[in-house]
Amino acid sequence: MSRRHPKSYEDLLERFRRGETLAASRLMSIVERRGDEAEEILDRLFPDVGRAHRIGVTGGTGGGKSTLVNALTRIFRAAGNTVGVVAEDPTSPFSGGAILGDRIRMTHAVGDEGVFVRSVASRGSETGFSVLAGELSDVLDAFGRDVILLETTGVGQLETGIRFVADTTVVVFTPEAGDEVQSLKSGLMEIGDVFAVNKADRPHADRFAKHLRSTLEMRYGGGDWTPPVVKTAAHDETGVDALSEAVSRHRSYLSSDGRLAVRRREGLERRIRAIATEKAAGLFWGNPYIRARFDGIFEEVAAGALSPYAAARRLAGAIRIDESS
Ligand SMILES: Nc1nc2c(ncn2[C@@H]2O[C@H](COP(=O)(O)OP(=O)(O)OP(=O)(O)O)[C@@H](O)[C@H]2O)c(=O)[nH]1
Ligand SMILES: [Mg+2]
């Protein structure tokens, strides 16, 4: 019982505020587990959040996102920034994330207190990875990290959520055959503030980059910001300086005319809605009235006497009756 008492993290918060990496790591574990304690911690940290530049790095599997994040880390460190990294690990619940350590080769983090790396299993998250990524970023932000790099896989229907967490979203494409058509049609086109054509050491990189540039020019040309396209070869860090410059230019762009504030407001709104929806669903399924009636209604559907929609309407309607009584 006493472990659940708020006092159990009071000491952690104090050590966190003194800059202890281990305390930050523990707080992130609590946030990752979610629940009341996680919420209280995030409530407490919120006033200290908002200073860091949050950079999302997303794209298809194996495109070189981790390699780019590692290279960008070196560049941001060299410029005097502290760095936090949150990397989504899409490992299935079956393999349990055991190979996590091998997947992310953060060589520029080794032995450097100024770099904090956290990999997170994205499995089992109903709101997608982005809400958790935002919360973990809050912890790193309150910890005083200047730059936060968020690696997410840009696959699946929740792929675009990172756009609402990151100030700057870097979309990573590769020039591989077949990607051209697929990539340019994907939701990733909508969310990139900066595009990297990685594995530029491979054939057709120029052609792909040109095509991407003209597509973006058509879409955004004449506007305030046309997303730049940077060719990179992350494995030997070619072009990564140019990529970090493009990211910094986007940050400057956001800083003028209150754009950053507008963007963050949008992100916060999304986040509140996602959390509230999750809470409402929890209340619904935890409601004694619903619990008591579910089995009976379900049996009616199973017996063919009621349609699934009619059953759901009856359940949802019951909440209203329950609340007004
Ligand atoms: N030839 C070449 N290989 C690269 C380049 N960048 C990364 N790689 C290699 O591509 C492989 C995948 O790189 P990662 O950085 O793990 O890619 P990722 O997008 O993080 O992969 P997931 O997180 O598994 O989706 C590794 O073997 C890298 O060494 C590049 O620019 N050129
Ligand atoms: Mg990776």
Coordinates of C-alpha atoms and ligand atoms in Angstrom, one line a residue:
M1 CA 0.0 0.0 0.0
S2 CA 2.7 2.5 1.0
R3 CA 4.4 2.0 -2.4
R4 CA 1.3 3.6 -4.0
H5 CA 1.5 6.6 -1.8
P6 CA 2.6 9.8 -3.5
K7 CA 5.6 10.0 -1.2
S8 CA 7.2 7.2 -3.1
Y9 CA 8.0 9.5 -6.0
E10 CA 8.5 12.7 -4.1
D11 CA 12.2 11.7 -3.5
L12 CA 12.5 10.7 -7.2
L13 CA 11.2 14.1 -8.3
E14 CA 13.7 15.8 -6.1
R15 CA 16.6 13.8 -7.5
F16 CA 15.2 14.5 -11.0
R17 CA 15.3 18.2 -10.3
R18 CA 18.9 17.8 -9.3
G19 CA 19.6 16.3 -12.7
E20 CA 20.0 12.7 -11.8
T21 CA 19.7 10.6 -14.9
L22 CA 18.6 7.5 -12.9
A23 CA 15.7 9.5 -11.5
A24 CA 14.7 10.6 -14.9
S25 CA 14.8 7.0 -16.1
R26 CA 12.7 5.8 -13.2
L27 CA 10.1 8.6 -13.8
M28 CA 9.9 7.6 -17.4
S29 CA 9.3 3.9 -16.4
I30 CA 6.4 5.1 -14.2
V31 CA 5.0 7.2 -17.1
E32 CA 5.3 4.3 -19.4
R33 CA 3.3 2.0 -17.1
R34 CA 0.6 4.7 -17.0
G35 CA -2.0 4.9 -14.2
D36 CA -2.6 7.3 -11.3
E37 CA 1.0 7.8 -10.3
A38 CA 2.0 8.5 -13.9
E39 CA -0.7 11.1 -14.2
E40 CA 0.4 12.8 -10.9
I41 CA 4.0 13.0 -12.1
L42 CA 3.1 14.4 -15.4
D43 CA 0.8 17.0 -13.6
R44 CA 3.8 18.0 -11.5
L45 CA 6.2 18.3 -14.4
F46 CA 3.9 20.2 -16.7
P47 CA 4.9 23.7 -15.5
D48 CA 8.5 23.0 -16.5
V49 CA 7.6 21.8 -20.0
G50 CA 8.0 23.7 -23.3
R51 CA 11.6 24.7 -23.7
A52 CA 12.9 21.8 -25.8
H53 CA 12.9 21.5 -29.6
R54 CA 11.0 18.2 -30.3
I55 CA 12.0 16.6 -33.5
G56 CA 10.1 13.6 -34.9
V57 CA 11.9 11.2 -37.2
T58 CA 9.6 8.9 -39.0
G59 CA 9.4 6.7 -42.1
G60 CA 9.2 3.1 -43.2
T61 CA 10.9 0.3 -41.5
G62 CA 14.6 -0.1 -42.1
G63 CA 15.0 3.3 -43.8
G64 CA 17.8 4.4 -41.5
K65 CA 15.9 6.4 -38.9
S66 CA 18.0 5.1 -36.0
T67 CA 21.2 5.7 -37.9
L68 CA 20.1 9.3 -38.7
V69 CA 19.0 9.9 -35.1
N70 CA 22.4 8.8 -33.9
A71 CA 24.2 11.0 -36.4
L72 CA 21.9 14.0 -35.6
T73 CA 22.7 13.4 -31.9
R74 CA 26.4 13.9 -32.6
I75 CA 25.8 17.1 -34.4
F76 CA 23.4 18.6 -31.8
R77 CA 25.9 17.6 -29.1
A78 CA 28.8 19.2 -31.0
A79 CA 26.7 22.4 -31.1
G80 CA 26.4 22.3 -27.3
N81 CA 22.9 21.0 -26.9
T82 CA 21.9 18.2 -24.5
V83 CA 19.8 15.5 -26.3
G84 CA 17.1 13.1 -25.3
V85 CA 16.0 10.3 -27.6
V86 CA 12.7 8.4 -27.4
A87 CA 12.6 5.5 -29.9
E88 CA 9.6 3.4 -30.6
D89 CA 10.2 -0.2 -30.7
P90 CA 7.4 -1.9 -32.6
T91 CA 8.4 -5.4 -31.3
S92 CA 5.4 -7.6 -30.9
P93 CA 4.3 -8.8 -27.5
F94 CA 5.6 -12.2 -28.4
S95 CA 9.2 -11.5 -28.7
G96 CA 9.0 -9.1 -25.7
G97 CA 11.5 -6.5 -26.9
A98 CA 14.5 -8.6 -26.0
I99 CA 16.4 -7.4 -29.1
L100 CA 15.7 -3.8 -28.3
G101 CA 19.3 -3.0 -27.4
D102 CA 20.6 -4.2 -30.7
R103 CA 18.1 -2.4 -32.8
I104 CA 19.2 1.0 -31.7
R105 CA 22.9 1.6 -32.2
M106 CA 23.3 4.9 -30.4
T107 CA 27.1 5.0 -30.6
H108 CA 27.1 8.7 -29.9
A109 CA 25.3 8.2 -26.6
V110 CA 27.9 5.9 -25.1
G111 CA 29.6 7.4 -22.1
D112 CA 27.9 10.8 -22.7
E113 CA 25.7 12.1 -19.8
G114 CA 24.4 14.7 -22.2
V115 CA 22.5 12.1 -24.2
F116 CA 19.6 10.2 -22.8
V117 CA 18.2 7.3 -24.8
R118 CA 14.9 5.6 -24.1
S119 CA 13.4 2.9 -26.2
V120 CA 9.7 2.1 -25.7
A121 CA 7.6 -0.7 -26.8
S122 CA 4.6 0.6 -28.8
R123 CA 2.6 -2.5 -28.3
G124 CA -0.7 -2.4 -26.6
S125 CA -1.2 1.4 -26.8
E126 CA -4.7 2.2 -27.9
T127 CA -4.0 5.8 -28.7
G128 CA -0.9 4.9 -30.7
F129 CA 2.6 5.7 -29.8
S130 CA 2.3 9.4 -30.1
V131 CA 0.6 10.1 -26.7
L132 CA 3.2 8.2 -24.9
A133 CA 6.0 9.8 -27.0
G134 CA 4.6 13.2 -26.0
E135 CA 4.5 12.3 -22.3
L136 CA 8.0 10.9 -22.3
S137 CA 9.1 14.1 -24.2
D138 CA 7.6 16.1 -21.4
V139 CA 9.8 14.3 -18.8
L140 CA 12.9 14.9 -20.9
D141 CA 11.9 18.5 -21.5
A142 CA 11.4 19.1 -17.8
F143 CA 14.7 17.4 -17.3
G144 CA 16.2 20.2 -19.3
R145 CA 17.1 18.5 -22.5
D146 CA 17.6 21.1 -25.3
V147 CA 16.7 18.7 -28.2
I148 CA 14.4 15.7 -28.1
L149 CA 14.5 13.2 -31.0
L150 CA 11.5 11.0 -31.4
E151 CA 11.9 8.0 -33.6
T152 CA 8.6 6.4 -34.7
T153 CA 7.8 3.9 -37.4
G154 CA 5.7 5.6 -40.1
V155 CA 3.7 2.5 -40.8
G156 CA 0.0 1.9 -40.1
Q157 CA -3.0 4.0 -39.5
L158 CA -1.6 5.9 -36.6
E159 CA 1.5 6.9 -38.5
T160 CA 0.7 10.6 -38.6
G161 CA 0.2 11.1 -34.9
I162 CA 3.8 12.1 -34.3
R163 CA 3.1 15.3 -36.3
F164 CA 1.1 16.6 -33.3
V165 CA 3.9 15.8 -30.8
A166 CA 6.9 17.1 -32.7
D167 CA 7.6 20.7 -33.4
T168 CA 9.5 19.5 -36.5
T169 CA 8.8 16.3 -38.3
V170 CA 11.5 14.7 -40.4
V171 CA 10.2 12.1 -42.8
V172 CA 12.8 9.6 -44.0
F173 CA 12.4 8.0 -47.4
T174 CA 14.7 5.7 -49.3
P175 CA 15.3 5.7 -53.0
E176 CA 14.6 1.9 -53.4
A177 CA 12.7 0.8 -56.4
G178 CA 9.0 0.8 -56.0
D179 CA 9.1 3.2 -53.1
E180 CA 8.6 6.2 -55.4
V181 CA 5.0 5.7 -56.1
Q182 CA 4.1 4.2 -52.7
S183 CA 6.0 6.8 -50.6
L184 CA 4.5 9.8 -52.3
K185 CA 1.0 8.5 -51.8
S186 CA 1.4 7.7 -48.1
G187 CA 0.2 9.9 -45.3
L188 CA 3.8 10.7 -44.6
M189 CA 3.8 13.2 -47.4
E190 CA 1.3 15.3 -45.4
I191 CA 3.3 15.5 -42.2
G192 CA 6.9 16.1 -43.2
D193 CA 8.4 19.5 -42.4
V194 CA 11.7 18.3 -43.7
F195 CA 12.3 15.2 -45.9
A196 CA 15.4 13.1 -45.9
V197 CA 16.2 10.8 -48.8
N198 CA 18.4 8.4 -46.9
K199 CA 20.6 5.7 -48.4
A200 CA 21.5 8.2 -51.0
D201 CA 24.6 6.1 -51.7
R202 CA 22.2 3.7 -53.5
P203 CA 21.0 4.1 -57.2
H204 CA 18.2 6.5 -58.2
A205 CA 18.6 8.7 -55.1
D206 CA 18.9 11.8 -57.3
R207 CA 15.9 11.0 -59.4
F208 CA 13.8 10.2 -56.3
A209 CA 14.9 13.4 -54.5
K210 CA 14.1 15.5 -57.6
H211 CA 10.7 13.9 -58.0
L212 CA 10.0 14.5 -54.3
R213 CA 11.1 18.1 -54.5
S214 CA 8.8 18.8 -57.5
T215 CA 5.9 17.1 -55.7
L216 CA 6.4 19.3 -52.6
E217 CA 6.9 22.4 -54.7
M218 CA 3.6 21.8 -56.5
R219 CA 1.9 21.3 -53.2
Y220 CA 3.5 24.0 -51.0
G221 CA 5.3 26.3 -53.5
G222 CA 4.4 30.0 -52.8
G223 CA 3.5 29.2 -49.2
D224 CA 5.4 30.2 -46.1
W225 CA 7.3 26.9 -45.8
T226 CA 8.1 24.4 -48.6
P227 CA 9.6 21.3 -46.9
P228 CA 13.2 21.0 -48.0
V229 CA 14.5 17.6 -49.3
V230 CA 18.0 16.6 -48.1
K231 CA 19.9 13.6 -49.4
T232 CA 21.7 11.7 -46.7
A233 CA 23.8 8.6 -46.3
A234 CA 23.3 8.1 -42.6
H235 CA 25.7 5.2 -42.2
D236 CA 28.7 7.5 -43.0
E237 CA 26.9 10.7 -41.9
T238 CA 27.0 12.2 -45.4
G239 CA 24.4 15.0 -45.7
V240 CA 23.5 14.9 -42.0
D241 CA 24.9 18.4 -41.4
A242 CA 22.6 19.7 -44.1
L243 CA 19.7 17.8 -42.5
S244 CA 20.3 19.3 -39.1
E245 CA 20.6 22.8 -40.7
A246 CA 17.2 22.2 -42.4
V247 CA 15.7 21.1 -39.1
S248 CA 17.2 24.3 -37.4
R249 CA 15.8 26.5 -40.1
H250 CA 12.4 25.0 -39.5
R251 CA 12.7 25.7 -35.9
S252 CA 13.6 29.4 -36.7
Y253 CA 10.6 29.5 -39.0
L254 CA 8.3 28.3 -36.3
S255 CA 9.7 30.9 -33.8
S256 CA 8.5 33.8 -35.9
D257 CA 4.9 35.0 -36.1
G258 CA 3.8 32.8 -33.2
R259 CA 3.8 29.6 -35.3
L260 CA 5.3 27.5 -32.6
A261 CA 2.6 28.4 -30.2
V262 CA -0.1 27.6 -32.7
R263 CA 1.4 24.3 -33.5
R264 CA 1.8 23.3 -29.9
R265 CA -1.8 24.4 -29.1
E266 CA -3.0 22.0 -31.8
G267 CA -0.9 19.2 -30.3
L268 CA -2.2 19.8 -26.8
E269 CA -5.8 19.8 -28.1
R270 CA -5.2 16.5 -29.8
R271 CA -3.7 15.1 -26.7
I272 CA -6.5 16.2 -24.3
R273 CA -9.0 14.7 -26.7
A274 CA -7.1 11.4 -26.9
I275 CA -6.8 11.1 -23.2
A276 CA -10.4 12.1 -22.5
T277 CA -11.6 9.6 -25.0
E278 CA -9.6 6.9 -23.4
K279 CA -10.9 7.9 -19.9
A280 CA -14.5 8.0 -21.2
A281 CA -14.1 4.5 -22.6
G282 CA -12.7 3.3 -19.3
L283 CA -15.7 4.8 -17.4
F284 CA -18.1 3.2 -19.9
W285 CA -16.7 -0.3 -19.6
G286 CA -16.2 0.1 -15.9
N287 CA -19.8 1.3 -15.3
P288 CA -21.7 -1.2 -13.1
Y289 CA -24.9 -0.8 -15.2
I290 CA -23.1 -1.7 -18.4
R291 CA -21.2 -4.6 -16.8
A292 CA -24.4 -6.0 -15.4
R293 CA -26.2 -5.9 -18.7
F294 CA -23.5 -6.7 -21.2
D295 CA -23.7 -10.5 -21.0
G296 CA -27.5 -10.6 -21.4
I297 CA -27.4 -8.2 -24.4
F298 CA -24.5 -10.1 -25.9
E299 CA -26.5 -13.4 -25.7
E300 CA -29.3 -11.8 -27.6
V301 CA -27.0 -10.9 -30.4
A302 CA -25.4 -14.4 -30.4
A303 CA -28.8 -15.9 -30.6
G304 CA -29.6 -13.7 -33.6
A305 CA -32.3 -11.7 -31.8
L306 CA -30.5 -8.4 -31.9
S307 CA -28.0 -6.9 -34.3
P308 CA -24.6 -5.7 -33.1
Y309 CA -25.6 -2.0 -33.8
A310 CA -28.8 -2.4 -31.8
A311 CA -26.9 -4.0 -29.0
A312 CA -24.3 -1.1 -28.9
R313 CA -27.1 1.5 -29.1
R314 CA -28.8 -0.1 -26.1
L315 CA -25.5 -0.1 -24.1
A316 CA -24.6 3.4 -25.1
G317 CA -28.1 4.6 -24.4
A318 CA -28.0 3.0 -21.0
I319 CA -25.2 5.3 -19.9
R320 CA -27.5 8.3 -20.5
I321 CA -30.3 6.7 -18.5
D322 CA -27.9 5.8 -15.8
E323 CA -26.5 9.4 -15.5
S324 CA -29.8 11.1 -15.4
S325 CA -31.1 8.8 -12.7
Ligands
LIG1 N1 23.7 1.8 -47.6 C1 23.2 2.5 -46.6 N2 22.7 1.8 -45.5 C2 22.2 2.5 -44.5 C3 22.1 3.9 -44.5 N3 21.5 4.3 -43.3 C4 21.3 3.2 -42.6 N4 21.7 2.1 -43.3 C5 21.6 0.8 -42.8 O1 20.2 0.4 -42.9 C6 19.9 -0.5 -41.9 C7 18.7 0.0 -41.1 O2 19.1 1.1 -40.5 P1 18.3 1.6 -39.2 O3 18.9 2.9 -38.8 O4 18.2 0.6 -38.1 O5 16.9 1.9 -39.8 P2 15.5 2.2 -39.0 O6 14.7 3.0 -40.0 O7 15.8 2.8 -37.7 O8 14.9 0.7 -38.8 P3 13.7 0.3 -37.9 O9 13.7 1.1 -36.6 O10 13.9 -1.2 -37.8 O11 12.4 0.6 -38.7 C8 21.2 -0.7 -41.0 O12 21.8 -1.8 -41.4 C9 22.0 0.6 -41.4 O13 23.3 0.4 -41.2 C10 22.6 4.6 -45.7 O14 22.5 5.8 -45.8 N5 23.1 3.8 -46.6
MG2 MG 15.1 2.2 -35.8

